[in-house]
mmCIF file of C-alpha atoms and ligand atoms in Angstrom:
data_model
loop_
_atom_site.group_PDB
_atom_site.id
_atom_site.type_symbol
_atom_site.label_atom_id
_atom_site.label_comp_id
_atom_site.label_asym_id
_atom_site.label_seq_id
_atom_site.Cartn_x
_atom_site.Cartn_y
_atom_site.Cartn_z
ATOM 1 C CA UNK A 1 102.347 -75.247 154.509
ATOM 2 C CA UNK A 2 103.070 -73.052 151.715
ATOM 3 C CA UNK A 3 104.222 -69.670 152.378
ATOM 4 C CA UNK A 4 103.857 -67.094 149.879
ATOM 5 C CA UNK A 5 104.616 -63.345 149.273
ATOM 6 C CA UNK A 6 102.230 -61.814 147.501
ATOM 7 C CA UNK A 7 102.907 -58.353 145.631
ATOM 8 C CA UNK A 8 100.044 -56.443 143.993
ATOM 9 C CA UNK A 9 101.753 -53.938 142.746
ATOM 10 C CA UNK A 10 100.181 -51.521 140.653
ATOM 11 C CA UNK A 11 97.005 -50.647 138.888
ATOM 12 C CA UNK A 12 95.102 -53.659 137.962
ATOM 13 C CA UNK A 13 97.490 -56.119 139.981
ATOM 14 C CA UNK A 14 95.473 -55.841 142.895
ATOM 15 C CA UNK A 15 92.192 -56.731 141.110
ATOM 16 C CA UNK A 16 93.750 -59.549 139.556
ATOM 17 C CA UNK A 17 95.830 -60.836 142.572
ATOM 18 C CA UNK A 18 92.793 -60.760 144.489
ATOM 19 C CA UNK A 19 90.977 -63.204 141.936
ATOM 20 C CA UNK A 20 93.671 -65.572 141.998
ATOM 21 C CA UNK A 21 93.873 -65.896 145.702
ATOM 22 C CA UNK A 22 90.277 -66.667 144.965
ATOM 23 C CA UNK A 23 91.432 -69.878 143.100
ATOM 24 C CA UNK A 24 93.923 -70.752 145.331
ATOM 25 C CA UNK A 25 91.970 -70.796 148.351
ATOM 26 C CA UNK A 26 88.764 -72.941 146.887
ATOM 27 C CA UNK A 27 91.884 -75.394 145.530
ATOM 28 C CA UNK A 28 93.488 -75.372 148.901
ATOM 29 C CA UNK A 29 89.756 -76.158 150.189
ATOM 30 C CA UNK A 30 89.395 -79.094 147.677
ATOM 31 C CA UNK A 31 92.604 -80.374 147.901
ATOM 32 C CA UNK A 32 93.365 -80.009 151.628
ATOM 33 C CA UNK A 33 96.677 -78.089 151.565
ATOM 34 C CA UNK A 34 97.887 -75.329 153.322
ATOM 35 C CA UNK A 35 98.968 -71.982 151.972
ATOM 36 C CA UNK A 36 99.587 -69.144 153.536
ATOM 37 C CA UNK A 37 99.761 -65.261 152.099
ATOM 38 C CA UNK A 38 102.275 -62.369 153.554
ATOM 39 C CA UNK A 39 101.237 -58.993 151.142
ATOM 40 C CA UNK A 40 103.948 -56.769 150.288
ATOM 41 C CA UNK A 41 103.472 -53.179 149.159
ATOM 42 C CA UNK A 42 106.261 -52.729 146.654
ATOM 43 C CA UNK A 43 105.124 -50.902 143.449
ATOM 44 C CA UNK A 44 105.002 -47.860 142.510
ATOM 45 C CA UNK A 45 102.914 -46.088 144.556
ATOM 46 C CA UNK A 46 105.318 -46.573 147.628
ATOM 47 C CA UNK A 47 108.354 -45.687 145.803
ATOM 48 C CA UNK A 48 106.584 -42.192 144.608
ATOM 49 C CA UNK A 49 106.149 -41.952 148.534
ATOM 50 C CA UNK A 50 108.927 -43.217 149.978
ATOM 51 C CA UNK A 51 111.809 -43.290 147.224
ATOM 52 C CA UNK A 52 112.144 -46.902 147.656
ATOM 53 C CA UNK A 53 112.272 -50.096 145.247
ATOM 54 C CA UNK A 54 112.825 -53.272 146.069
ATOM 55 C CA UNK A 55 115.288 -52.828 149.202
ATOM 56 C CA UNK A 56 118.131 -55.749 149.788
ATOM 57 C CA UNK A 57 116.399 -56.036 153.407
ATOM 58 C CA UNK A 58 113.407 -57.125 151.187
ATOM 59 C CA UNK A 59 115.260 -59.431 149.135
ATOM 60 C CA UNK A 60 116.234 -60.942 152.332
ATOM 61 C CA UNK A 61 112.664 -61.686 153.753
ATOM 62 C CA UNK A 62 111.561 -62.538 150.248
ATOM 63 C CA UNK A 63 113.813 -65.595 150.434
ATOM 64 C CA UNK A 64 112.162 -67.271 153.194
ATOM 65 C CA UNK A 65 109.015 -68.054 151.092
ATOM 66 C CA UNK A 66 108.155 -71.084 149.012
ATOM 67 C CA UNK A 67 107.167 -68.664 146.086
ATOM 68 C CA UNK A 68 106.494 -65.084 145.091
ATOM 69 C CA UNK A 69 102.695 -64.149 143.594
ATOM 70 C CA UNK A 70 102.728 -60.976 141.485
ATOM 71 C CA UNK A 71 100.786 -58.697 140.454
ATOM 72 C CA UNK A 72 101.446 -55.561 138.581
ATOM 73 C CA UNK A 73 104.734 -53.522 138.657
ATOM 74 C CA UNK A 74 104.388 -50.113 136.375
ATOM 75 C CA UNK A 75 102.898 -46.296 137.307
ATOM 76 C CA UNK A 76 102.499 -43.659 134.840
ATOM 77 C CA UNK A 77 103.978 -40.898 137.058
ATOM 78 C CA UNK A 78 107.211 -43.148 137.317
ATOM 79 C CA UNK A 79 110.258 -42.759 134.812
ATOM 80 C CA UNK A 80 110.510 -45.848 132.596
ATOM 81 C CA UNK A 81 113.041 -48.318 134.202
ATOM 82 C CA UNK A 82 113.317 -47.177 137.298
ATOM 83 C CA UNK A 83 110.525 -49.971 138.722
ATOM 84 C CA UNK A 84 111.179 -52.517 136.041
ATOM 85 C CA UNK A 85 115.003 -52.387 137.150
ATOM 86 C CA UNK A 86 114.834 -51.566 141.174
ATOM 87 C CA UNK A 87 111.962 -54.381 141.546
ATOM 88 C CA UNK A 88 111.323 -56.759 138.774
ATOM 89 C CA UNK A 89 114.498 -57.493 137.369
ATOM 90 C CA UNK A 90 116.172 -57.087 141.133
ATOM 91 C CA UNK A 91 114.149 -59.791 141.892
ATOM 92 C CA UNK A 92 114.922 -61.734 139.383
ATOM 93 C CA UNK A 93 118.716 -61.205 139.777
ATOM 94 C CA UNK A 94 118.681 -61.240 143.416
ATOM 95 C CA UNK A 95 116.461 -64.521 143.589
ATOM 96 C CA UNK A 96 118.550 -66.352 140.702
ATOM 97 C CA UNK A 97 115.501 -66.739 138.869
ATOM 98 C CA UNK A 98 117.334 -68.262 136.085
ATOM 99 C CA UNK A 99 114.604 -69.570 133.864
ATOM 100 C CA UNK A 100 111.947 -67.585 132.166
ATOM 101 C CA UNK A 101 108.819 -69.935 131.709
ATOM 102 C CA UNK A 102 105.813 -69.216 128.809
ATOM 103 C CA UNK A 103 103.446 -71.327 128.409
ATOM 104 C CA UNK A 104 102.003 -70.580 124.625
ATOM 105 C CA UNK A 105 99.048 -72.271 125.153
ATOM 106 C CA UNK A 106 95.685 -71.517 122.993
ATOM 107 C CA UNK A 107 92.377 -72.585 124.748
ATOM 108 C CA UNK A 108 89.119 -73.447 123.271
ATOM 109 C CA UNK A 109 86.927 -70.435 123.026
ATOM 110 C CA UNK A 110 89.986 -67.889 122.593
ATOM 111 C CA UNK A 111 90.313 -65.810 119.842
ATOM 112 C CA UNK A 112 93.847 -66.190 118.372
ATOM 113 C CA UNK A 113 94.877 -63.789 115.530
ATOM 114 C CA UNK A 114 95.831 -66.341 113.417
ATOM 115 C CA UNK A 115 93.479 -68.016 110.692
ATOM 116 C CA UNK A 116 92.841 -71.277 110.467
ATOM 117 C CA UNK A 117 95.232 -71.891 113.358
ATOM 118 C CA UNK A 118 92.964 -73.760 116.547
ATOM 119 C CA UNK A 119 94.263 -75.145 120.148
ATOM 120 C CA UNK A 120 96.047 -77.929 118.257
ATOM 121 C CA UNK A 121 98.140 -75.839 116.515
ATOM 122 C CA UNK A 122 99.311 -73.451 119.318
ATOM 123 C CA UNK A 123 100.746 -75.370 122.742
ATOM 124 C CA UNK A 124 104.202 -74.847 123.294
ATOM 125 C CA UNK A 125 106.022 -73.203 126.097
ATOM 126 C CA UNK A 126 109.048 -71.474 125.704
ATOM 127 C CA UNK A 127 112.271 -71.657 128.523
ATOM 128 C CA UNK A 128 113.724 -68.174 128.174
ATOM 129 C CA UNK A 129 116.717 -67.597 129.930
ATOM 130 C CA UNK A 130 116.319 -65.251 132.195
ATOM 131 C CA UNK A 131 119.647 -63.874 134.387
ATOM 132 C CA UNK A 132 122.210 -62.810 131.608
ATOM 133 C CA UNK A 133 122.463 -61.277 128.439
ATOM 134 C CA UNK A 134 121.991 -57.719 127.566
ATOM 135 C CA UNK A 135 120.195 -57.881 130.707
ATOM 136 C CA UNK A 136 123.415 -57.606 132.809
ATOM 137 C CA UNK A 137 123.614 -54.338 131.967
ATOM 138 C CA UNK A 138 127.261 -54.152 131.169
ATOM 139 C CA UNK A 139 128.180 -51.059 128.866
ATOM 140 C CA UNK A 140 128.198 -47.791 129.392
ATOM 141 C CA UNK A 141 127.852 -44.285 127.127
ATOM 142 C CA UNK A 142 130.021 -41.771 127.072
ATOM 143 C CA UNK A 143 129.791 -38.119 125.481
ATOM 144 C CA UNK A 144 126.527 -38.407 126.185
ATOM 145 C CA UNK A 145 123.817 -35.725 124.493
ATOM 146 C CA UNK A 146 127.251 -34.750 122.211
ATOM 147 C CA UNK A 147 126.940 -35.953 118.267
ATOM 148 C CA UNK A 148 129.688 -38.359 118.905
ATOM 149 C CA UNK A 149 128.065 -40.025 121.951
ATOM 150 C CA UNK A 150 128.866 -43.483 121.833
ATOM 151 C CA UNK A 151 126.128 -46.329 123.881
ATOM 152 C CA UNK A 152 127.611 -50.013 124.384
ATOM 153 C CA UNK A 153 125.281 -52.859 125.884
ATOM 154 C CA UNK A 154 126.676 -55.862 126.146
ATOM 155 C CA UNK A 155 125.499 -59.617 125.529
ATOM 156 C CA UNK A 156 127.113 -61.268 128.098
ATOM 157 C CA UNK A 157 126.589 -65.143 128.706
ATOM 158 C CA UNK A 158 129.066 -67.998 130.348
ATOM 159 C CA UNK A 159 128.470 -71.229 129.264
ATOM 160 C CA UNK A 160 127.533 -72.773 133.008
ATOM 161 C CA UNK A 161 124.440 -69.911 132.680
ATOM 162 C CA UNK A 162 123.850 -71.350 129.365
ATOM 163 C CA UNK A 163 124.414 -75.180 130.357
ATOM 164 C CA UNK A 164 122.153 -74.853 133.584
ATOM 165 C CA UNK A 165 119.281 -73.536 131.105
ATOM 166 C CA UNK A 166 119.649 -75.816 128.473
ATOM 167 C CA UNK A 167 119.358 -78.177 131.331
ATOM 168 C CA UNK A 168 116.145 -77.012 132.258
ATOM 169 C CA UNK A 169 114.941 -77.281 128.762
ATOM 170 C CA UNK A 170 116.028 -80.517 128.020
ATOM 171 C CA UNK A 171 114.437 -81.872 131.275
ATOM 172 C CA UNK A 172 110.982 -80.512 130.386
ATOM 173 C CA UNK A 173 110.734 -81.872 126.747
ATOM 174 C CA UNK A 174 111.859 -85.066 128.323
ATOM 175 C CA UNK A 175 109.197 -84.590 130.626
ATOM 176 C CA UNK A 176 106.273 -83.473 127.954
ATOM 177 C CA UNK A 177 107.553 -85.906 125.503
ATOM 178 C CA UNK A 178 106.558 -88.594 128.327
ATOM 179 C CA UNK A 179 103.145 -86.365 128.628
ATOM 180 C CA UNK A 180 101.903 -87.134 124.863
ATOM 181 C CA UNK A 181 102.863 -88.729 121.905
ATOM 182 C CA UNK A 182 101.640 -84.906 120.237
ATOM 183 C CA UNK A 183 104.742 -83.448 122.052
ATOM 184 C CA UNK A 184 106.750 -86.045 121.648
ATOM 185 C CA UNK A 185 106.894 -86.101 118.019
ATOM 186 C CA UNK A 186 108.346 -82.412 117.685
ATOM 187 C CA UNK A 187 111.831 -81.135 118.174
ATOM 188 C CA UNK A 188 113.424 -79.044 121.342
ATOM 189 C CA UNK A 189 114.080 -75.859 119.539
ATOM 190 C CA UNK A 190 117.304 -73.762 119.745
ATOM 191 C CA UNK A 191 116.683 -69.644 118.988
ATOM 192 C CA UNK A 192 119.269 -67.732 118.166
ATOM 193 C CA UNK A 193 120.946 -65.224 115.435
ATOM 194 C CA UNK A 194 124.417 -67.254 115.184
ATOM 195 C CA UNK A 195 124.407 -66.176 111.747
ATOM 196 C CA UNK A 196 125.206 -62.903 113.384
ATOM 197 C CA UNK A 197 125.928 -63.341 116.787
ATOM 198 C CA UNK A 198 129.325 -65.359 115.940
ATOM 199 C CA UNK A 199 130.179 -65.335 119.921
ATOM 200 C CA UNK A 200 127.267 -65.643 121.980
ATOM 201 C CA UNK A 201 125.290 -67.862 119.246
ATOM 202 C CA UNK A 202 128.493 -70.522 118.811
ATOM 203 C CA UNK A 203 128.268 -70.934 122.927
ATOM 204 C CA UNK A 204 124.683 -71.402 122.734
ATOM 205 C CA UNK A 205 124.470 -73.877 119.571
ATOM 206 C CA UNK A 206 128.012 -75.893 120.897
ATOM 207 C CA UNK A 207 126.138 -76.236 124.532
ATOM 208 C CA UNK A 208 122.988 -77.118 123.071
ATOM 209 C CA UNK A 209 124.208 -80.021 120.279
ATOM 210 C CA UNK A 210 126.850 -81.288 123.108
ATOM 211 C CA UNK A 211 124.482 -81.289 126.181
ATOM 212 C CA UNK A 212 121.904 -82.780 123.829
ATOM 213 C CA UNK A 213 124.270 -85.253 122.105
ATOM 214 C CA UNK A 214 125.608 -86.771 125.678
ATOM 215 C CA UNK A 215 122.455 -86.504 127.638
ATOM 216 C CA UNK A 216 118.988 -86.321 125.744
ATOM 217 C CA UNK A 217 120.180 -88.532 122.195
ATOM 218 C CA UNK A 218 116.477 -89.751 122.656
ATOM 219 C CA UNK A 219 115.034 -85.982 121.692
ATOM 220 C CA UNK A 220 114.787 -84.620 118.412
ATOM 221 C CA UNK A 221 116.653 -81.270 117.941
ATOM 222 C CA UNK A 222 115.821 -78.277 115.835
ATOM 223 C CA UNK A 223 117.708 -75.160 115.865
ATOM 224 C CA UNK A 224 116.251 -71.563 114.689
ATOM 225 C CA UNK A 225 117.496 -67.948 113.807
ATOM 226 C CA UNK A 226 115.300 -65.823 115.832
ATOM 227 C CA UNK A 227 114.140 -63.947 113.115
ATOM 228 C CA UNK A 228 112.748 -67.088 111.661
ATOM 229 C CA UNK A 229 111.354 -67.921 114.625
ATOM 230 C CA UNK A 230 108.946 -65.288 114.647
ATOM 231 C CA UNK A 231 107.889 -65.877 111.076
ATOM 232 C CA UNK A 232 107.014 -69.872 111.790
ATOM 233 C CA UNK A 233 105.216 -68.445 115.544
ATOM 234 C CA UNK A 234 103.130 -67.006 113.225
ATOM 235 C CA UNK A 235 102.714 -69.287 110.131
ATOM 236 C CA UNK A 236 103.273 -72.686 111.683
ATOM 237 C CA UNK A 237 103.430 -72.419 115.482
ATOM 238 C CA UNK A 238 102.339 -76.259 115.255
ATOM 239 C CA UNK A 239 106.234 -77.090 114.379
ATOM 240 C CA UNK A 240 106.776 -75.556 118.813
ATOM 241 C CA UNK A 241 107.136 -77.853 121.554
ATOM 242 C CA UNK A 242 109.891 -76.366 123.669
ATOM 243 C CA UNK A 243 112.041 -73.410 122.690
ATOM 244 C CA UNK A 244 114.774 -72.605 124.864
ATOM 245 C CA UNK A 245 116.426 -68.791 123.950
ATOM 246 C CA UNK A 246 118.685 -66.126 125.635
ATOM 247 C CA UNK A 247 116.754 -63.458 127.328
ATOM 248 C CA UNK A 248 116.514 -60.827 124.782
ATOM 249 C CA UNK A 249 115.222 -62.697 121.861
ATOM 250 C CA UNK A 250 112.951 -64.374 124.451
ATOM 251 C CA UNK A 251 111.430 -61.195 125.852
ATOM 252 C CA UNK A 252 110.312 -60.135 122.045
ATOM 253 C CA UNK A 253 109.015 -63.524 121.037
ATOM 254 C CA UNK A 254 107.344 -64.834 124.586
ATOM 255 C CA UNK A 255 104.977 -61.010 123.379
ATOM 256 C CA UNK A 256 104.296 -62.456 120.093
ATOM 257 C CA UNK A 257 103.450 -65.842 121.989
ATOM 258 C CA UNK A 258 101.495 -64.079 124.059
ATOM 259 C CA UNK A 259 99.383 -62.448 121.029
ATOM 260 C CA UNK A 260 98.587 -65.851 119.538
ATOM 261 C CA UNK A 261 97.325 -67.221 123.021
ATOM 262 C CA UNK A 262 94.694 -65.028 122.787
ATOM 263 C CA UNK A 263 96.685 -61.911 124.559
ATOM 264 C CA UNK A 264 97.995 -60.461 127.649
ATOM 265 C CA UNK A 265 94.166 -61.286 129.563
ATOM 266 C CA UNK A 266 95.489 -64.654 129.256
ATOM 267 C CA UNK A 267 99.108 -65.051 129.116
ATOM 268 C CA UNK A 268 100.716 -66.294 132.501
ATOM 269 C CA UNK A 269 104.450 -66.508 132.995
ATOM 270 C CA UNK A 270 106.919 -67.832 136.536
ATOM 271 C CA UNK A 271 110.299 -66.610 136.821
ATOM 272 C CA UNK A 272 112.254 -69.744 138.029
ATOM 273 C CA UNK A 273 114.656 -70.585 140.285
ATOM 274 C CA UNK A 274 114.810 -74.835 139.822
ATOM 275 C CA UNK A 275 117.431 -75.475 142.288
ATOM 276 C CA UNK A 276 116.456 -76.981 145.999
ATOM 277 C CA UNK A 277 115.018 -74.697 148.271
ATOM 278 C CA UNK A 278 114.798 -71.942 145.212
ATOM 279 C CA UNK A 279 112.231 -69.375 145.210
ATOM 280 C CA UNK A 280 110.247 -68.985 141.985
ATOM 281 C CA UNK A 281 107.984 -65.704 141.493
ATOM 282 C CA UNK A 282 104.619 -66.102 139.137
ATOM 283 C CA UNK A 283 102.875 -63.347 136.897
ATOM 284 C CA UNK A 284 100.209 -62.501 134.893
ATOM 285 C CA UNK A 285 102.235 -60.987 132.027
ATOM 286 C CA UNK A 286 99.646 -58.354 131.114
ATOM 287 C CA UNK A 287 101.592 -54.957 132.509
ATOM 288 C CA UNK A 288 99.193 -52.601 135.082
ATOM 289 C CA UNK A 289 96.981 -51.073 132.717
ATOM 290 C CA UNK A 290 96.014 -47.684 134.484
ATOM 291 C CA UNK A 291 93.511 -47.145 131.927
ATOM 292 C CA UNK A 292 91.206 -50.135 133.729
ATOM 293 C CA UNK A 293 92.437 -49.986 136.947
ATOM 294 C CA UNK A 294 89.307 -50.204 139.353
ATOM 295 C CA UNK A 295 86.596 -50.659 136.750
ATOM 296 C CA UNK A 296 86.338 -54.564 137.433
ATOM 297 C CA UNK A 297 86.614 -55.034 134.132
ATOM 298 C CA UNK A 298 90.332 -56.671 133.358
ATOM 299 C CA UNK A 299 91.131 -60.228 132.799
ATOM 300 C CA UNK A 300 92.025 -61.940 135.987
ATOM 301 C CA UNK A 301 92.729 -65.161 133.810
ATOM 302 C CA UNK A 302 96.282 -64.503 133.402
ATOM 303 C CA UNK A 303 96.350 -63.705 137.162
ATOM 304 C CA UNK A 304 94.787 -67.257 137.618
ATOM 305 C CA UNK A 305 97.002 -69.251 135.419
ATOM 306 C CA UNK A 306 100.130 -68.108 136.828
ATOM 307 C CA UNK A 307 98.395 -69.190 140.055
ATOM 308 C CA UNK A 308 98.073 -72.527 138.519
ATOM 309 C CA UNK A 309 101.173 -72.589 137.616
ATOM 310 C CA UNK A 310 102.582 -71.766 140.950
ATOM 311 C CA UNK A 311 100.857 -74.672 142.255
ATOM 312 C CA UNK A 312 102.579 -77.169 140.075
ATOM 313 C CA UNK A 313 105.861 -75.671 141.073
ATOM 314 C CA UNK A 314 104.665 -76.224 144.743
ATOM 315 C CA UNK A 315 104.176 -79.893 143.877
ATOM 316 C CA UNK A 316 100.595 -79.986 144.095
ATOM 317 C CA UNK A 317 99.916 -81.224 140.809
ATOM 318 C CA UNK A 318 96.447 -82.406 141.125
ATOM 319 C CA UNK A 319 95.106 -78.964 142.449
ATOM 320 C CA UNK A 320 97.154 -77.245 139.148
ATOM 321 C CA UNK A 321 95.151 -79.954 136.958
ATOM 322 C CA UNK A 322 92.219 -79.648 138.577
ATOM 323 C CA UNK A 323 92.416 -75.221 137.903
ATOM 324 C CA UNK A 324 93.671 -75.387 134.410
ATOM 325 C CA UNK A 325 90.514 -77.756 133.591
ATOM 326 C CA UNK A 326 88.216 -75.386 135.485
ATOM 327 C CA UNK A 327 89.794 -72.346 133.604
ATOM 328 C CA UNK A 328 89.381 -73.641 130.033
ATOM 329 C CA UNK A 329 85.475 -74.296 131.570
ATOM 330 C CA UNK A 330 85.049 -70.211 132.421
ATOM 331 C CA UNK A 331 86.551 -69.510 129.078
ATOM 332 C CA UNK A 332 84.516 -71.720 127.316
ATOM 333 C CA UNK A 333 81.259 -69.317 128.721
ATOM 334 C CA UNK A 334 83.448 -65.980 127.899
ATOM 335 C CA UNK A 335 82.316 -64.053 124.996
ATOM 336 C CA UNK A 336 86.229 -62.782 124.658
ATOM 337 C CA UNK A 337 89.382 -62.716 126.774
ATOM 338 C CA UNK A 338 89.668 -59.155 126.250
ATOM 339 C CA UNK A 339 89.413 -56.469 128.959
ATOM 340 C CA UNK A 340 85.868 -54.983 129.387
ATOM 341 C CA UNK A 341 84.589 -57.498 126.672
ATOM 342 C CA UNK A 342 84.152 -60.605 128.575
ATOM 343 C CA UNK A 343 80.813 -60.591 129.343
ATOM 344 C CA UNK A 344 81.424 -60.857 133.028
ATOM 345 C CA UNK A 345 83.423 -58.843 135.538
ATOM 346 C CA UNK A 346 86.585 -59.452 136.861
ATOM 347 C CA UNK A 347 85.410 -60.556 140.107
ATOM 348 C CA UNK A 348 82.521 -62.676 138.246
ATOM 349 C CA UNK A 349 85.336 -64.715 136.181
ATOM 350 C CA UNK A 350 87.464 -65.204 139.381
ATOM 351 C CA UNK A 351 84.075 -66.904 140.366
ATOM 352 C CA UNK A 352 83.310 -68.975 137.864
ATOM 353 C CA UNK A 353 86.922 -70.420 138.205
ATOM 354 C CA UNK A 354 86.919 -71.266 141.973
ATOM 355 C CA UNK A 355 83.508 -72.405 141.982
ATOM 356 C CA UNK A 356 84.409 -74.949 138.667
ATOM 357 C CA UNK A 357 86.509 -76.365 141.369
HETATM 358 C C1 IPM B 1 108.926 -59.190 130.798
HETATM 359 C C2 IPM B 1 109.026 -57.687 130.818
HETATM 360 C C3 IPM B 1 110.331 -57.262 131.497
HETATM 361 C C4 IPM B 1 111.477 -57.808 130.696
HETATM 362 C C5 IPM B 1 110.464 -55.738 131.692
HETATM 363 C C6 IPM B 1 109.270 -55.153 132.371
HETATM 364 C C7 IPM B 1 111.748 -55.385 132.404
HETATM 365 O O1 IPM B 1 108.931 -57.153 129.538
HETATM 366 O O2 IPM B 1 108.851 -59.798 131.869
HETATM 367 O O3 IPM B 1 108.919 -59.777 129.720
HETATM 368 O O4 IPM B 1 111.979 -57.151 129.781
HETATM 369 O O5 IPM B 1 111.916 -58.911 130.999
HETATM 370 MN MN1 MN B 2 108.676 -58.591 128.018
#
């Protein structure tokens, strides 16, 4: 039985939650496993009524499931931060969710920005680390609003939060490398600024060449300043396989990944927790979008990828195959992946996926 929490959150999350579940249930049909859904209301529409986040009496309850389905978190009448903080990254923090996980994978049928550049070219997935760095939140200002106000943010990394997510890393090239001699022929791929970041980018490249040295010698590796990184993502993203980064410079690049997969209708992402008995939470990565909330018109795709990827995480692989191959079949009859443009509802492309299956 898997047990999952379910959070639509805001705006659209509900409309594409509710396609996903679609999925999940005709897999769980087809594939005779059991799955179970407990909704939570945490968004933003309950904290404008009841001042509340994500409360630690939450984060307790939360841990008793096998995994975490989201939706949505974002409301135009709430104060940037104040949800992204009190629930996402609270969740993320209070979970251990140490690995970020994007998939940059183009389709066939998806329009990708880039010319010439076809589902060949673009299949990578990038490990962004996903627990320290500027994310900590260390700093502070002081004379604030004064013309000598002074801001400090820190990036803030030990080496056993590095080491555990260069382990990650290293573990899934191994394992994609054993998936196809395509992936297997590119490097693992370092992103940094160690030109610059003389601290934080030595502790990252010495962890990366020593883990790598002593425990992967069989994988190629590459290393990459990040603002290179988002000049090949663009020119050559056939040179990606895996690229591991700290959680900064992987927030900014996983959005450019997610404009050369064909956009946020499309782009799915799990924040991880690998270790036994950890509980992983799975996203669409498109944000609430007020502007279509309750038209039926967004892209539940995104919705229904992290879905699939949710199910590999819950070790049923062949019901994660068996969506991902009925997803690039829906988007093979979509005119575009883009909200209103699709030439089918939302609820119509939740169909087409759960009856592929
Ligand atoms: C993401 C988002 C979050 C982040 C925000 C909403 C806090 O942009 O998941 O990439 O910065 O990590
Ligand atoms: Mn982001």
């Amino acid at each position: 039985m898997h047990s999952i929490a379910v959070i639509p959150g805001d705006g659209t999350g509900p409309e594409v939650v509710r396609e996903a579940i679609k999925v999940l249930d005709a897999a769980k049909a087809k594939f005779g496993f059991k799955i179970e859904y407990t909704h939570f209301d945490f968004g933003g529409a309950r904290y404008l009524k009841t001042g509340e986040t994500l409360p630690d009496s939450a984060v307790a309850e939360l841990k008793k499931f096998k995994a975490i389905f989201l939706g949505a978190i974002g409301h135009p009448d709430v104060k940037p931060g104040i949800l992204e903080q009190g629930i996402l990254l609270k969740a993320r923090f209070a979970l251990d969710q140490y690995i970020n996980l994007r998939p940059v994978k183009l389709y066939p049928n998806v329009e990708t920005p880039l010319k010439d550049k076809g589902p060949d070219d673009i299949d990578f997935v990038v490990v962004r680390e996903n627990t320290g760095g500027i994310y900590t939140g260390i700093g502070g200002a002081t004379r604030v609003g004064a013309p000598e106000e002074i801001a400090t943010q820190m990036m803030v990394y030990d080496r056993k939060t590095v080491d555990r997510c260069l382990r990650y890393a290293f573990e899934l090239k191994r394992k994609r490398n054993a998936k196809s001699a395509k992936y297997a022929a590119k490097p693992i791929t370092l992103i940094h600024k160690r030109n610059v970041l003389t601290h934080c980018g030595d502790l990252w490249y010495r962890a990366f060449e020593e883990m790598g040295a002593r425990d992967y010698p069989e994988l190629k590796r590459d290393y990459n300043h990040v603002d290179a990184a988002n000049m090949w993502f663009v020119k050559n993203p056939e040179w990606f396989d895996v690229a591991v980064t700290e959680n900064l410079f992987g927030d900014i690049i996983t959005d450019l990944g997610a404009m050369i997969q064909g956009g946020l209708g499309v782009a799915s992402g799990g924040n991880i927790n690998p270790d036994p008995g950890g509980v992983s939470m799975f996203e669409p990565m498109g944000g609430s979008a007020p502007k279509y909330t309750g038209q039926n018109v967004i892209n539940p795709m995104a919705a229904i990828g992290a879905a699939m990827m949710m199910l590999q995480s819950l070790g049923e692989e062949k019901a994660s195959e068996a969506v991902e191959k009925s997803m690039i079949e829906a988007m093979k009859k979509m005119k575009s992946q883009a909200a209103g443009r699709m030439g089918y509802s939302t609820t119509e492309v939740g169909d087409l996926v759960a009856k592929g299956l």
